């Protein structure tokens, strides 16, 4: 009996042990599954936050890099990948990735010293980080590098922002050139006037009426030139300072504007025996614009043709024709023309083609075409030029349909 009881007790004990083992095995399995679940959730969370970080950094307009202490690029956002397009930069050394040492210099300084650096670098076209994609000539960049505050001391990460400031640099350059050119243009006539004044006052020439008259005439010519330059500069600055938005737009007959400028230039036209044709199938075409600037545009273009070709037999055509998408206006002549090398620069301030004449003969300010271009752009139009010297030099203006008054 007692033996039976022992067996039963042993069976129960084994059963209990088995149950315990089963329970513990199940518990272990549950724990393992849970752990795997946590791990995968953690991995997916990490991946998700990394994706989120990348998405945010990709949304940045500036190029953004992460560089480790071994000077190797570990991360590049979308803008950085586009900047270095066609060249693999990930896992490459900074010096290899950047084409110009000047670009790498600031960043390397930060990597070596741990000090934040902000530096402006101006590069020639050939060594732009954009490589062969660079077509803008001299290009400018701001490199902003700083060590990430929470990166490990053993291998600190440095973040680098590369900002393209080429257009700001070019604008600044244009402004500087304008001031330099304007000063130069004004200095020449001023020096001439001063020279004559000195002669008159210090050399005692005032008593000679003939000489005095001759000197004063020259001085007047040069002071007229100063006035003209200042006047032209004021018109340009008005057009550039946003006043263009306040153009006095009024409908006017384009034909009457042509008539006005031909009247103003009548004496030069007849003096040079120039042949001026107006091609305007729609005589009554009306344009919504600032008549003051349109008169200046046409005047400058026709005056240029006359001025550059003081010989007899010049033929000038002024045309205006309606097109499906707007109006085309042109002024053409068969004179000396503009060499193709000068054509891209012709609308720049103070730019002159001086090959055909001496500056004594032709007294332009070099601002005429800049005014023309800015005035047309203020009216929503564009201007272009083609030139076959001796045959056809043609300035053509395209205006949108919105300027036509029906
Ligand atoms: P400028 O006051 O010297 O005339 P513009 O800006 O009006 O200055 O013109 C710039 C240069 O473009 C001129 O100096 C001239 O060399 C050239 N140019 C303009 N129009 C003509 C033309 N119709 N034929 C030949 N050259 C021209």
CSV table of C-alpha atoms in Angstrom, one decimal, residues 235 238-239 244 246-264 280 283-300 329 371-372 375-376 378-379 399 403 405:
chain,number,residue,atom,x,y,z
A,235,UNK,CA,17.2,106.5,-64.7
A,238,UNK,CA,15.1,104.4,-60.6
A,239,UNK,CA,14.4,101.3,-62.7
A,244,UNK,CA,9.6,100.0,-62.0
A,246,UNK,CA,5.4,102.2,-60.1
A,247,UNK,CA,5.7,102.8,-63.9
A,248,UNK,CA,3.1,105.2,-65.1
A,249,UNK,CA,1.2,102.8,-67.3
A,250,UNK,CA,-1.1,104.4,-69.7
A,251,UNK,CA,-2.4,103.3,-73.1
A,252,UNK,CA,-0.7,105.1,-76.0
A,253,UNK,CA,-0.4,104.8,-79.7
A,254,UNK,CA,3.0,103.2,-80.5
A,255,UNK,CA,3.1,104.9,-83.8
A,256,UNK,CA,3.0,108.3,-82.2
A,257,UNK,CA,6.0,107.4,-79.9
A,258,UNK,CA,8.0,106.5,-83.1
A,259,UNK,CA,6.9,109.7,-84.6
A,260,UNK,CA,8.2,111.7,-81.6
A,261,UNK,CA,11.7,110.2,-81.5
A,262,UNK,CA,12.0,110.6,-85.3
A,263,UNK,CA,11.1,114.3,-84.9
A,264,UNK,CA,13.8,114.6,-82.1
A,280,UNK,CA,4.0,98.9,-88.8
A,283,UNK,CA,-0.9,101.8,-87.5
A,284,UNK,CA,-3.3,102.2,-84.6
A,285,UNK,CA,-1.8,99.6,-82.3
A,286,UNK,CA,-2.0,100.8,-78.7
A,287,UNK,CA,0.3,99.7,-76.0
A,288,UNK,CA,-0.2,99.9,-72.2
A,289,UNK,CA,3.1,101.2,-70.9
A,290,UNK,CA,5.1,104.2,-69.6
A,291,UNK,CA,5.5,106.4,-72.6
A,292,UNK,CA,8.5,108.2,-71.0
A,293,UNK,CA,10.5,105.0,-70.9
A,294,UNK,CA,9.3,103.8,-74.4
A,295,UNK,CA,10.4,107.0,-75.9
A,296,UNK,CA,13.8,106.6,-74.3
A,297,UNK,CA,14.1,102.9,-75.5
A,298,UNK,CA,13.4,103.8,-79.1
A,299,UNK,CA,15.4,107.0,-78.9
A,300,UNK,CA,18.5,105.1,-77.6
A,329,UNK,CA,9.3,95.5,-82.0
A,371,UNK,CA,18.5,101.6,-69.7
A,372,UNK,CA,16.8,100.0,-72.7
A,375,UNK,CA,13.0,99.5,-69.1
A,376,UNK,CA,11.8,96.7,-71.3
A,378,UNK,CA,10.1,96.5,-66.2
A,379,UNK,CA,7.3,96.2,-68.8
A,399,UNK,CA,6.3,92.0,-75.2
A,403,UNK,CA,0.6,95.1,-73.0
A,405,UNK,CA,-4.7,97.6,-75.6
